[in-house]
C-alpha cells in the first residue's frame, strides 16, 4: 500500500479522469487523498476517498468561466488561450503549493499524482524551499502538448515536395511558444515569487517533462508520433468512463435496437450553455435523414430553443458506457475524453470546436482518418448533415476506428499509472 495524493484543478474535464483513477487505486489498497476545489467535496467523499480542498484562487467554479466578463471580450485564439492559462492554471499555483506543503508536512511519505495543469508541485521541483513528494507523476487528460521535431500540438505542419518537415515543425513550435509568451512570463513571475531558482521550460513542454513521469491518457494511433519524446512520457490508454448505477433508461431506449443508425451528439458537461452551437444544428441538419439522433445535453432539456425533430431523442444525461455501444456516429464539440471514449467503443467522430484543446482533438481525428474535423465551433445544419452522411458511408473510416479500438482495449491505464508512481 502507498499513500498517494491525487490533485486536479476544479475543472470537470480535468478532474473526472483523476477521480476514476483515485477510485481504482483505492480499490487496490492504496491510501488516497484527493485535492481539488471545494464544490467537488461530495463527489470525492461519496466515493469513499479522503478530501482536502484547495483555497483562494485555486478554488474556482469552472461552470462560471463562460460568464467571466473579461474573458467574454476575447475571441478564440491566442488572447483567450493566454487568459485561460494565466487565470485557470498559473494564478492558483501559490494556493496549490500551500496545500501540498501542508499535506507533506503532516506526512512526507506520500506520492503525488496530479493533472498536468495542476501546478502546485512546480515550485519545489524548480528549487523553491519546501518538501517534495516521494515521486510525482503528471496525468494528461488533454492531447499531448510536448513540442517535437516530428509534430506540433495540432499535428505535422503541411509542407510541399522537398520541404524540410522537421524544420517546418520546429518553426511552428517556436511560433506557438512565442504566442504563449504572456502566459510563460506570468508563470515565471509567480514561480520566482515562491523562491524558485531554476528556469521553467516552455510552458507546453515543462508541464510534461518536469514531473518524474507523465502519463498521457491516449494511445499511439490517436496521438501524433514523437520519435524524440523523452522516456518519461508514457501513452497509457484511457480510463473507463464509469457507470451510473442509479440511472434509469428513458421510455424510448428500446428504439435503439440497431434497426437504423444511431447518431449521438453532445456539447459535453461544461461548454453546453449555448446549444445552438452544435446540438441544435445537428438536430436540424439530420431531421430528414434515416437515423435516430440522441442528444445528451448535459443540462435541462428545456434549454433547447428549437422543437425536437421526430427522429430525435433528447436527455439531460445518459451514461456513455451504455450509450456508445449503441452508437454509429458521435458528434462532439471536441472534448478529449468523450472523443476517445467513442473511438475506443468503435464509433467514428465528427468534431467541431475552436476553444481550449478542442482544435487539437479534432486535428487528431482528421489526421488519423477517424472521422471529420468541421473546423468550426458553430457549423451549419447542412455542414453537419453532409459530414454525417459521409462518415456513415465511409468504410475506411470505420475500419480505422475498429483497428484503433483494439489498441485502446490492449491498454490497462490503471496498472500502467500504478507502476509509474511506485517506480
Coordinates of N, CA and C in Angstrom, one line a residue, residues 19-246:
X19 N -10.5 11.4 -10.7 CA -11.3 10.7 -9.7 C -11.5 9.2 -10.0
X20 N -11.7 8.9 -11.3 CA -11.7 7.5 -11.7 C -10.5 6.8 -11.3
X21 N -9.3 7.4 -11.6 CA -8.0 6.9 -11.2 C -7.9 6.7 -9.7
X22 N -8.4 7.7 -8.9 CA -8.4 7.6 -7.5 C -9.2 6.4 -6.9
X23 N -10.4 6.2 -7.5 CA -11.2 5.1 -7.1 C -10.5 3.8 -7.4
X24 N -9.9 3.7 -8.6 CA -9.3 2.5 -9.0 C -8.1 2.1 -8.1
X25 N -7.3 3.1 -7.8 CA -6.1 2.9 -6.9 C -6.5 2.6 -5.5
X26 N -7.6 3.2 -5.0 CA -8.1 2.9 -3.7 C -8.6 1.5 -3.6
X27 N -9.2 1.0 -4.7 CA -9.6 -0.4 -4.8 C -8.5 -1.4 -4.8
X28 N -7.3 -0.9 -5.1 CA -6.1 -1.8 -5.0 C -5.4 -1.7 -3.7
X29 N -6.0 -1.0 -2.7 CA -5.5 -0.9 -1.4 C -4.6 0.3 -1.1
X30 N -4.5 1.2 -2.0 CA -3.7 2.4 -1.7 C -4.5 3.4 -0.9
X31 N -3.8 4.2 -0.1 CA -4.5 5.2 0.7 C -4.5 6.5 -0.1
X32 N -5.6 7.0 -0.4 CA -5.8 8.1 -1.4 C -6.3 9.4 -0.7
X33 N -5.7 10.5 -1.0 CA -6.2 11.8 -0.6 C -6.4 12.7 -1.8
X34 N -7.6 13.1 -2.1 CA -7.9 13.9 -3.3 C -7.9 15.4 -2.9
X35 N -7.1 16.1 -3.7 CA -7.0 17.6 -3.6 C -7.6 18.3 -4.8
X36 N -8.7 19.0 -4.6 CA -9.3 19.8 -5.7 C -10.2 20.9 -5.1
X37 N -11.1 21.5 -5.9 CA -12.0 22.5 -5.4 C -13.1 22.0 -4.5
X38 N -13.6 23.0 -3.7 CA -14.5 22.6 -2.6 C -15.8 22.1 -3.1
X39 N -16.2 22.5 -4.4 CA -17.5 22.1 -4.9 C -17.6 20.6 -5.2
X40 N -16.4 20.0 -5.2 CA -16.4 18.5 -5.5 C -16.3 17.7 -4.3
X41 N -16.4 18.3 -3.1 CA -16.3 17.5 -1.9 C -17.2 16.3 -1.9
X42 N -18.5 16.5 -2.2 CA -19.4 15.4 -2.1 C -19.0 14.2 -3.1
X43 N -18.6 14.6 -4.3 CA -18.2 13.6 -5.3 C -17.0 12.7 -4.7
X44 N -16.1 13.4 -4.1 CA -14.9 12.7 -3.5 C -15.3 11.8 -2.4
X45 N -16.0 12.4 -1.4 CA -16.3 11.7 -0.2 C -17.4 10.6 -0.4
X46 N -18.3 10.8 -1.4 CA -19.2 9.7 -1.7 C -18.5 8.5 -2.3
X47 N -17.3 8.7 -2.9 CA -16.5 7.6 -3.4 C -15.7 7.0 -2.4
X48 N -15.8 7.4 -1.1 CA -15.1 6.8 0.0 C -13.7 7.3 0.1
X49 N -13.3 8.4 -0.5 CA -12.0 8.9 -0.5 C -11.8 10.1 0.4
X50 N -10.6 10.3 1.0 CA -10.3 11.4 1.8 C -10.2 12.7 0.9
X51 N -10.7 13.8 1.4 CA -10.8 15.0 0.6 C -10.1 16.2 1.3
X52 N -9.2 16.9 0.6 CA -8.6 18.1 1.1 C -8.9 19.2 0.1
X53 N -9.6 20.3 0.5 CA -9.9 21.3 -0.5 C -8.7 22.3 -0.7
X54 N -8.6 22.8 -1.9 CA -7.7 24.0 -2.1 C -8.5 25.2 -1.7
X55 N -7.8 26.3 -1.5 CA -8.4 27.6 -1.1 C -8.0 28.7 -2.1
X56 N -8.5 29.9 -1.8 CA -8.1 31.1 -2.5 C -8.3 31.0 -4.0
X57 N -7.4 31.4 -4.8 CA -7.6 31.5 -6.3 C -7.6 30.1 -6.9
X58 N -7.2 29.1 -6.2 CA -7.2 27.7 -6.7 C -8.6 27.1 -6.6
X59 N -9.5 27.7 -5.8 CA -10.8 27.2 -5.6 C -11.9 28.0 -6.3
X60 N -12.0 27.7 -7.7 CA -12.9 28.4 -8.5 C -14.0 27.4 -9.1
X61 N -15.0 28.0 -9.7 CA -16.1 27.2 -10.3 C -16.0 27.2 -11.8
X62 N -15.6 26.1 -12.4 CA -15.4 26.2 -13.9 C -16.7 26.4 -14.6
X63 N -17.9 26.2 -14.0 CA -19.1 26.4 -14.6 C -19.4 27.9 -14.9
X64 N -18.6 28.8 -14.2 CA -18.8 30.2 -14.4 C -17.8 30.9 -15.3
X65 N -16.9 30.0 -15.8 CA -15.8 30.6 -16.7 C -16.4 31.3 -17.9
X66 N -17.5 30.7 -18.5 CA -18.1 31.3 -19.6 C -18.8 32.7 -19.3
X67 N -19.0 33.0 -18.1 CA -19.6 34.2 -17.7 C -18.6 35.3 -17.2
X68 N -17.3 35.0 -17.3 CA -16.3 35.9 -16.9 C -16.3 37.1 -17.9
X69 N -16.6 38.3 -17.4 CA -16.8 39.5 -18.3 C -15.5 39.8 -19.1
X70 N -14.4 39.6 -18.5 CA -13.1 39.9 -19.2 C -12.9 38.9 -20.3
X71 N -13.2 37.6 -20.0 CA -13.0 36.6 -21.0 C -13.9 36.7 -22.1
X72 N -15.2 37.1 -21.8 CA -16.2 37.3 -22.9 C -15.8 38.3 -23.9
X73 N -14.9 39.2 -23.6 CA -14.5 40.2 -24.6 C -13.5 39.6 -25.6
X74 N -12.9 38.4 -25.3 CA -11.9 37.9 -26.1 C -12.5 36.9 -27.2
X75 N -11.8 36.8 -28.3 CA -12.2 35.8 -29.3 C -11.3 34.6 -29.2
X76 N -11.8 33.4 -29.6 CA -11.0 32.2 -29.5 C -9.7 32.4 -30.3
X77 N -8.6 32.0 -29.7 CA -7.3 32.3 -30.3 C -6.2 32.6 -29.2
X78 N -5.1 33.2 -29.6 CA -4.0 33.4 -28.6 C -4.4 34.2 -27.4
X79 N -5.2 35.3 -27.5 CA -5.6 36.1 -26.4 C -6.4 35.3 -25.4
X80 N -7.4 34.5 -25.8 CA -8.2 33.7 -24.9 C -7.4 32.6 -24.3
X81 N -6.5 32.0 -25.1 CA -5.7 30.9 -24.6 C -4.7 31.4 -23.5
X82 N -4.1 32.5 -23.7 CA -3.2 33.1 -22.7 C -4.0 33.5 -21.4
X83 N -5.2 34.0 -21.6 CA -6.0 34.4 -20.5 C -6.4 33.2 -19.7
X84 N -6.8 32.1 -20.3 CA -7.2 30.9 -19.6 C -6.0 30.3 -18.9
X85 N -4.9 30.2 -19.5 CA -3.7 29.6 -18.8 C -3.3 30.4 -17.6
X86 N -3.3 31.7 -17.8 CA -2.9 32.6 -16.6 C -3.9 32.4 -15.5
X87 N -5.2 32.5 -15.7 CA -6.2 32.5 -14.6 C -6.5 31.2 -14.1
X88 N -6.6 30.2 -15.0 CA -7.0 28.8 -14.5 C -5.9 28.0 -14.0
X89 N -4.7 28.2 -14.5 CA -3.6 27.3 -14.2 C -2.4 28.0 -13.5
X90 N -2.1 29.2 -13.8 CA -0.9 29.9 -13.1 C -1.3 30.6 -11.8
X91 N -2.3 31.4 -11.8 CA -2.7 32.1 -10.6 C -3.0 31.2 -9.4
X92 N -3.5 29.9 -9.6 CA -3.7 29.1 -8.5 C -2.5 28.5 -7.9
X93 N -1.3 28.6 -8.5 CA -0.1 27.9 -8.0 C 0.2 28.1 -6.6
X94 N 0.2 29.4 -6.1 CA 0.6 29.6 -4.7 C -0.3 28.8 -3.7
X95 N -1.6 28.9 -4.0 CA -2.6 28.2 -3.1 C -2.5 26.7 -3.2
X96 N -2.2 26.2 -4.4 CA -2.0 24.7 -4.6 C -0.7 24.3 -3.9
X97 N 0.4 25.1 -4.0 CA 1.6 24.8 -3.4 C 1.4 24.8 -1.9
X98 N 0.7 25.7 -1.3 CA 0.4 25.7 0.1 C -0.2 24.5 0.6
X99 N -1.3 24.0 -0.1 CA -2.0 22.8 0.4 C -1.1 21.6 0.3
X100 N -0.3 21.5 -0.8 CA 0.6 20.4 -0.9 C 1.6 20.3 0.2
X101 N 2.2 21.5 0.5 CA 3.2 21.6 1.6 C 2.5 21.2 2.9
X102 N 1.3 21.6 3.1 CA 0.6 21.2 4.4 C 0.5 19.7 4.5
X103 N 0.1 19.1 3.4 CA -0.1 17.6 3.4 C 1.2 16.9 3.6
X104 N 2.3 17.4 3.0 CA 3.6 16.7 3.1 C 4.2 17.0 4.5
X105 N 3.9 18.1 5.1 CA 4.4 18.3 6.4 C 3.7 17.4 7.4
X106 N 2.5 17.1 7.2 CA 1.8 16.1 8.0 C 2.4 14.7 7.9
X107 N 2.7 14.4 6.6 CA 3.3 13.1 6.3 C 4.1 13.2 5.1
X108 N 5.5 13.2 5.2 CA 6.3 13.4 4.0 C 6.4 12.1 3.1
X109 N 5.9 11.0 3.7 CA 6.0 9.7 2.9 C 4.8 9.5 2.0
X110 N 4.6 10.5 1.1 CA 3.5 10.4 0.2 C 3.9 10.7 -1.2
X111 N 3.2 10.0 -2.1 CA 3.4 10.2 -3.6 C 2.4 11.2 -4.1
X112 N 2.7 11.7 -5.3 CA 1.7 12.7 -5.9 C 1.4 12.3 -7.3
X113 N 0.1 12.2 -7.6 CA -0.3 12.1 -9.0 C -1.2 13.3 -9.2
X114 N -0.8 14.1 -10.1 CA -1.6 15.4 -10.4 C -2.0 15.4 -11.9
X115 N -3.0 16.2 -12.2 CA -3.3 16.5 -13.5 C -2.1 17.4 -14.0
X116 N -1.8 17.4 -15.3 CA -0.6 18.1 -15.8 C -0.8 19.6 -15.6
X117 N -2.0 20.1 -15.5 CA -2.2 21.6 -15.3 C -2.5 21.9 -13.9
X118 N -2.4 21.0 -13.0 CA -2.3 21.3 -11.5 C -0.9 21.5 -11.2
X119 N -0.4 22.7 -11.0 CA 1.0 23.0 -11.0 C 1.5 23.3 -9.6
X120 N 0.8 22.9 -8.5 CA 1.3 23.1 -7.2 C 2.6 22.5 -6.8
X121 N 3.0 21.5 -7.6 CA 4.3 20.8 -7.3 C 5.5 21.5 -8.0
X122 N 5.2 22.4 -8.8 CA 6.3 23.0 -9.6 C 7.3 23.8 -8.7
X123 N 6.8 24.6 -7.8 CA 7.8 25.4 -7.0 C 9.0 24.6 -6.5
X124 N 8.7 23.6 -5.7 CA 9.8 22.8 -5.1 C 10.6 22.1 -6.2
X125 N 9.9 21.6 -7.3 CA 10.6 21.0 -8.3 C 11.6 21.9 -9.0
X126 N 11.3 23.2 -9.0 CA 12.2 24.2 -9.6 C 13.0 24.9 -8.6
X127 N 13.2 24.3 -7.4 CA 14.2 24.9 -6.5 C 13.7 25.7 -5.3
X128 N 12.4 25.9 -5.2 CA 11.9 26.7 -4.1 C 12.0 25.9 -2.8
X129 N 12.0 26.5 -1.7 CA 12.1 25.8 -0.4 C 10.8 25.0 -0.2
X130 N 10.9 23.9 0.5 CA 9.7 23.1 0.8 C 10.0 21.6 0.6
X131 N 9.0 20.8 0.9 CA 9.0 19.3 0.7 C 8.6 18.9 -0.6
X132 N 9.1 17.8 -1.1 CA 8.7 17.2 -2.4 C 8.2 15.9 -2.1
X133 N 7.2 15.4 -2.9 CA 6.6 14.1 -2.8 C 7.7 13.0 -3.1
X134 N 7.5 11.8 -2.7 CA 8.4 10.7 -3.0 C 8.6 10.6 -4.5
X135 N 7.5 10.7 -5.2 CA 7.6 10.7 -6.7 C 6.4 11.4 -7.2
X136 N 6.5 12.0 -8.4 CA 5.5 12.8 -8.9 C 5.2 12.4 -10.4
X137 N 4.0 11.9 -10.6 CA 3.5 11.6 -11.9 C 2.4 12.5 -12.3
X138 N 2.6 13.2 -13.5 CA 1.6 14.1 -14.0 C 0.7 13.3 -15.1
X139 N -0.6 13.4 -15.0 CA -1.5 12.8 -15.9 C -2.1 13.8 -16.8
X140 N -2.0 13.6 -18.1 CA -2.6 14.5 -19.1 C -3.9 14.0 -19.6
X141 N -5.0 14.7 -19.3 CA -6.3 14.4 -19.8 C -6.6 15.1 -21.1
X142 N -5.6 15.9 -21.6 CA -5.8 16.6 -22.8 C -4.7 16.0 -23.8
X143 N -4.8 16.3 -25.1 CA -3.8 15.9 -26.0 C -2.4 16.3 -25.6
X144 N -1.4 15.5 -25.9 CA 0.0 15.8 -25.5 C 0.4 17.1 -26.1
X145 N 0.9 18.0 -25.2 CA 1.3 19.3 -25.6 C 2.8 19.4 -26.0
X146 N 3.6 18.4 -25.8 CA 5.0 18.3 -25.9 C 5.4 18.7 -27.4
X147 N 6.3 19.7 -27.6 CA 6.7 20.0 -28.9 C 7.7 18.9 -29.4
X148 N 7.9 18.9 -30.7 CA 8.7 17.8 -31.3 C 9.1 18.2 -32.7
X149 N 10.3 17.7 -33.1 CA 10.7 17.8 -34.5 C 9.7 17.1 -35.4
X150 N 8.9 16.2 -34.9 CA 8.0 15.4 -35.7 C 6.6 16.0 -35.8
X151 N 6.3 16.9 -34.9 CA 4.9 17.4 -34.9 C 4.8 18.6 -34.1
X152 N 3.6 19.2 -34.2 CA 3.2 20.3 -33.3 C 2.0 19.8 -32.5
X153 N 1.5 20.7 -31.7 CA 0.3 20.3 -30.9 C -0.9 20.0 -31.8
X154 N -0.9 20.6 -33.0 CA -2.0 20.4 -33.9 C -1.7 19.5 -35.1
X155 N -0.5 18.8 -35.0 CA -0.1 17.9 -36.0 C 1.0 18.3 -36.8
X156 N 1.6 17.5 -37.6 CA 2.7 17.9 -38.5 C 2.3 19.0 -39.4
X157 N 3.2 20.0 -39.6 CA 2.9 21.1 -40.5 C 2.8 20.6 -41.9
X158 N 1.8 21.0 -42.7 CA 1.8 20.7 -44.1 C 2.9 21.3 -44.9
X159 N 3.6 20.5 -45.6 CA 4.8 21.0 -46.4 C 4.7 20.6 -47.8
X160 N 5.4 21.3 -48.7 CA 5.4 20.9 -50.1 C 6.5 19.9 -50.4
X161 N 6.5 19.4 -51.6 CA 7.5 18.4 -52.0 C 9.0 19.0 -51.8
X162 N 9.8 18.2 -51.2 CA 11.2 18.6 -51.0 C 11.4 19.5 -49.8
X163 N 10.3 20.0 -49.2 CA 10.5 20.9 -48.0 C 10.9 20.0 -46.8
X164 N 11.6 20.7 -45.8 CA 12.1 20.0 -44.6 C 11.0 20.0 -43.6
X165 N 10.4 18.8 -43.4 CA 9.3 18.6 -42.5 C 9.7 19.0 -41.0
X166 N 10.8 18.5 -40.6 CA 11.2 18.8 -39.2 C 11.5 20.2 -39.0
X167 N 12.1 20.9 -40.0 CA 12.3 22.3 -39.8 C 11.0 23.1 -39.8
X168 N 10.0 22.7 -40.5 CA 8.7 23.3 -40.5 C 8.1 23.1 -39.2
X169 N 8.2 21.9 -38.6 CA 7.6 21.7 -37.3 C 8.3 22.5 -36.2
X170 N 9.6 22.6 -36.3 CA 10.4 23.4 -35.3 C 10.0 24.8 -35.3
X171 N 9.8 25.3 -36.5 CA 9.4 26.8 -36.7 C 8.0 27.0 -36.1
X172 N 7.1 26.1 -36.4 CA 5.7 26.2 -35.9 C 5.7 26.1 -34.4
X173 N 6.5 25.2 -33.8 CA 6.5 25.1 -32.4 C 7.1 26.4 -31.7
X174 N 8.1 26.9 -32.4 CA 8.6 28.2 -31.9 C 7.6 29.3 -31.9
X175 N 6.9 29.3 -33.0 CA 5.8 30.3 -33.2 C 4.8 30.2 -32.1
X176 N 4.4 28.9 -31.8 CA 3.4 28.7 -30.7 C 3.9 29.2 -29.4
X177 N 5.2 28.9 -29.1 CA 5.8 29.3 -27.8 C 5.8 30.9 -27.7
X178 N 6.1 31.5 -28.8 CA 6.0 33.0 -28.9 C 4.6 33.5 -28.6
X179 N 3.6 32.8 -29.2 CA 2.2 33.2 -29.0 C 1.8 33.1 -27.5
X180 N 2.4 32.1 -26.8 CA 2.1 31.8 -25.4 C 3.0 32.5 -24.5
X181 N 3.8 33.5 -25.0 CA 4.8 34.1 -24.1 C 4.2 34.9 -22.9
X182 N 3.0 35.6 -23.1 CA 2.4 36.2 -22.0 C 2.2 35.3 -20.8
X183 N 1.6 34.1 -21.1 CA 1.4 33.1 -20.0 C 2.7 32.6 -19.4
X184 N 3.7 32.4 -20.3 CA 5.0 32.0 -19.9 C 5.7 33.0 -18.9
X185 N 5.6 34.3 -19.3 CA 6.2 35.3 -18.4 C 5.4 35.4 -17.1
X186 N 4.1 35.2 -17.1 CA 3.4 35.3 -15.9 C 3.7 34.1 -15.0
X187 N 3.9 32.9 -15.6 CA 4.3 31.7 -14.8 C 5.7 32.0 -14.2
X188 N 6.6 32.5 -14.9 CA 7.9 32.8 -14.4 C 7.9 33.7 -13.2
X189 N 7.0 34.8 -13.3 CA 6.9 35.7 -12.1 C 6.3 35.0 -10.9
X190 N 5.3 34.2 -11.1 CA 4.7 33.5 -10.0 C 5.7 32.5 -9.3
X191 N 6.4 31.8 -10.1 CA 7.3 30.8 -9.6 C 8.5 31.5 -8.8
X192 N 9.0 32.6 -9.4 CA 10.0 33.4 -8.7 C 9.6 33.9 -7.4
X193 N 8.3 34.3 -7.3 CA 7.8 34.9 -6.1 C 7.7 33.8 -5.0
X194 N 7.8 32.6 -5.4 CA 7.7 31.5 -4.4 C 9.1 30.9 -4.1
X195 N 10.2 31.6 -4.7 CA 11.5 31.2 -4.3 C 12.2 30.2 -5.3
X196 N 11.7 30.0 -6.5 CA 12.4 29.1 -7.4 C 13.7 29.6 -7.8
X197 N 14.6 28.7 -8.1 CA 16.0 29.0 -8.6 C 16.3 28.6 -10.0
X198 N 15.4 27.8 -10.6 CA 15.6 27.2 -11.9 C 14.6 27.9 -12.9
X199 N 14.9 27.9 -14.1 CA 14.1 28.5 -15.2 C 13.2 27.4 -15.7
X200 N 11.9 27.6 -15.7 CA 10.9 26.6 -16.2 C 11.0 26.6 -17.7
X201 N 11.0 25.4 -18.3 CA 11.0 25.3 -19.8 C 9.7 25.9 -20.4
X202 N 9.7 25.9 -21.7 CA 8.5 26.3 -22.4 C 7.3 25.7 -21.8
X203 N 6.2 26.5 -21.5 CA 5.1 26.0 -20.8 C 4.6 24.7 -21.2
X204 N 4.3 24.5 -22.5 CA 3.7 23.3 -23.0 C 4.6 22.1 -22.9
X205 N 5.9 22.3 -22.8 CA 6.9 21.2 -22.6 C 7.1 20.9 -21.2
X206 N 7.2 22.0 -20.3 CA 7.6 21.8 -18.9 C 6.6 21.0 -18.1
X207 N 5.3 21.2 -18.4 CA 4.3 20.5 -17.7 C 4.3 19.0 -17.9
X208 N 5.0 18.6 -19.0 CA 5.2 17.2 -19.3 C 6.5 16.7 -18.8
X209 N 7.6 17.5 -18.9 CA 9.0 17.0 -18.7 C 9.5 17.2 -17.3
X210 N 9.0 18.2 -16.5 CA 9.5 18.4 -15.2 C 9.0 17.4 -14.2
X211 N 7.8 16.9 -14.2 CA 7.5 15.7 -13.3 C 8.4 14.5 -13.5
X212 N 8.4 13.6 -12.6 CA 9.2 12.4 -12.7 C 8.8 11.6 -13.9
X213 N 7.5 11.6 -14.1 CA 6.9 10.8 -15.3 C 5.6 11.5 -15.7
X214 N 5.3 11.3 -17.0 CA 4.0 11.8 -17.5 C 3.2 10.7 -18.1
X215 N 2.0 10.5 -17.6 CA 1.1 9.5 -18.2 C 0.0 10.2 -19.0
X216 N 0.0 10.0 -20.3 CA -0.9 10.7 -21.2 C -2.1 9.7 -21.5
X217 N -3.3 10.2 -21.2 CA -4.5 9.4 -21.4 C -4.9 9.3 -22.9
X218 N -4.1 8.5 -23.6 CA -4.3 8.3 -25.0 C -3.5 7.1 -25.4
X219 N -3.5 6.8 -26.7 CA -2.8 5.7 -27.3 C -2.1 6.1 -28.5
X220 N -1.0 5.3 -28.9 CA -0.5 5.5 -30.2 C -1.5 5.2 -31.3
X221 N -1.6 6.0 -32.3 CA -2.7 5.9 -33.3 C -3.7 7.0 -33.1
X222 N -3.8 7.6 -31.9 CA -4.6 8.8 -31.8 C -3.7 10.0 -31.6
X223 N -2.7 9.8 -30.7 CA -1.7 10.9 -30.6 C -0.8 11.0 -31.8
X224 N -0.2 12.1 -32.0 CA 0.8 12.2 -33.1 C 2.1 11.6 -32.6
X225 N 2.8 11.0 -33.6 CA 4.1 10.3 -33.2 C 5.1 11.4 -32.9
X226 N 5.9 11.1 -31.9 CA 7.0 11.9 -31.5 C 8.2 11.0 -31.2
X227 N 9.1 10.8 -32.2 CA 10.2 10.0 -32.0 C 11.3 10.5 -31.1
X228 N 11.2 11.8 -30.7 CA 12.2 12.4 -29.8 C 11.6 12.7 -28.4
X229 N 10.5 12.1 -28.1 CA 9.9 12.2 -26.8 C 10.8 11.6 -25.7
X230 N 10.9 12.2 -24.6 CA 11.8 11.6 -23.5 C 11.1 10.3 -23.0
X231 N 12.0 9.4 -22.4 CA 11.5 8.1 -21.9 C 10.5 8.3 -20.7
X232 N 10.4 9.5 -20.1 CA 9.5 9.7 -19.0 C 8.0 9.9 -19.5
X233 N 7.8 10.0 -20.8 CA 6.5 10.2 -21.3 C 5.9 8.8 -21.7
X234 N 4.7 8.6 -21.3 CA 4.0 7.3 -21.5 C 2.6 7.5 -22.0
X235 N 2.2 6.8 -23.0 CA 0.8 6.8 -23.5 C 0.2 5.6 -22.9
X236 N -0.8 5.8 -22.0 CA -1.3 4.7 -21.1 C -2.7 4.2 -21.5
X237 N -3.3 4.8 -22.4 CA -4.7 4.4 -22.7 C -5.7 5.3 -22.0
X238 N -7.0 5.0 -22.0 CA -8.0 5.9 -21.3 C -8.6 5.1 -20.2
X239 N -9.0 5.9 -19.2 CA -9.6 5.3 -18.0 C -11.1 5.0 -18.4
X240 N -11.7 4.0 -17.8 CA -13.1 3.7 -18.1 C -14.0 4.9 -17.7
X241 N -15.1 5.1 -18.5 CA -15.9 6.3 -18.2 C -16.7 6.1 -16.9
X242 N -16.8 4.9 -16.4 CA -17.6 4.7 -15.2 C -19.1 4.5 -15.5
X243 N -19.8 3.9 -14.6 CA -21.2 3.7 -14.8 C -22.0 4.5 -13.8
X244 N -23.3 4.6 -14.0 CA -24.2 5.3 -13.2 C -25.3 4.4 -12.7
X245 N -25.1 3.7 -11.6 CA -26.0 2.6 -11.2 C -27.4 3.1 -10.9
X246 N -27.6 4.4 -10.6 CA -28.9 4.9 -10.3 C -29.7 5.3 -11.6

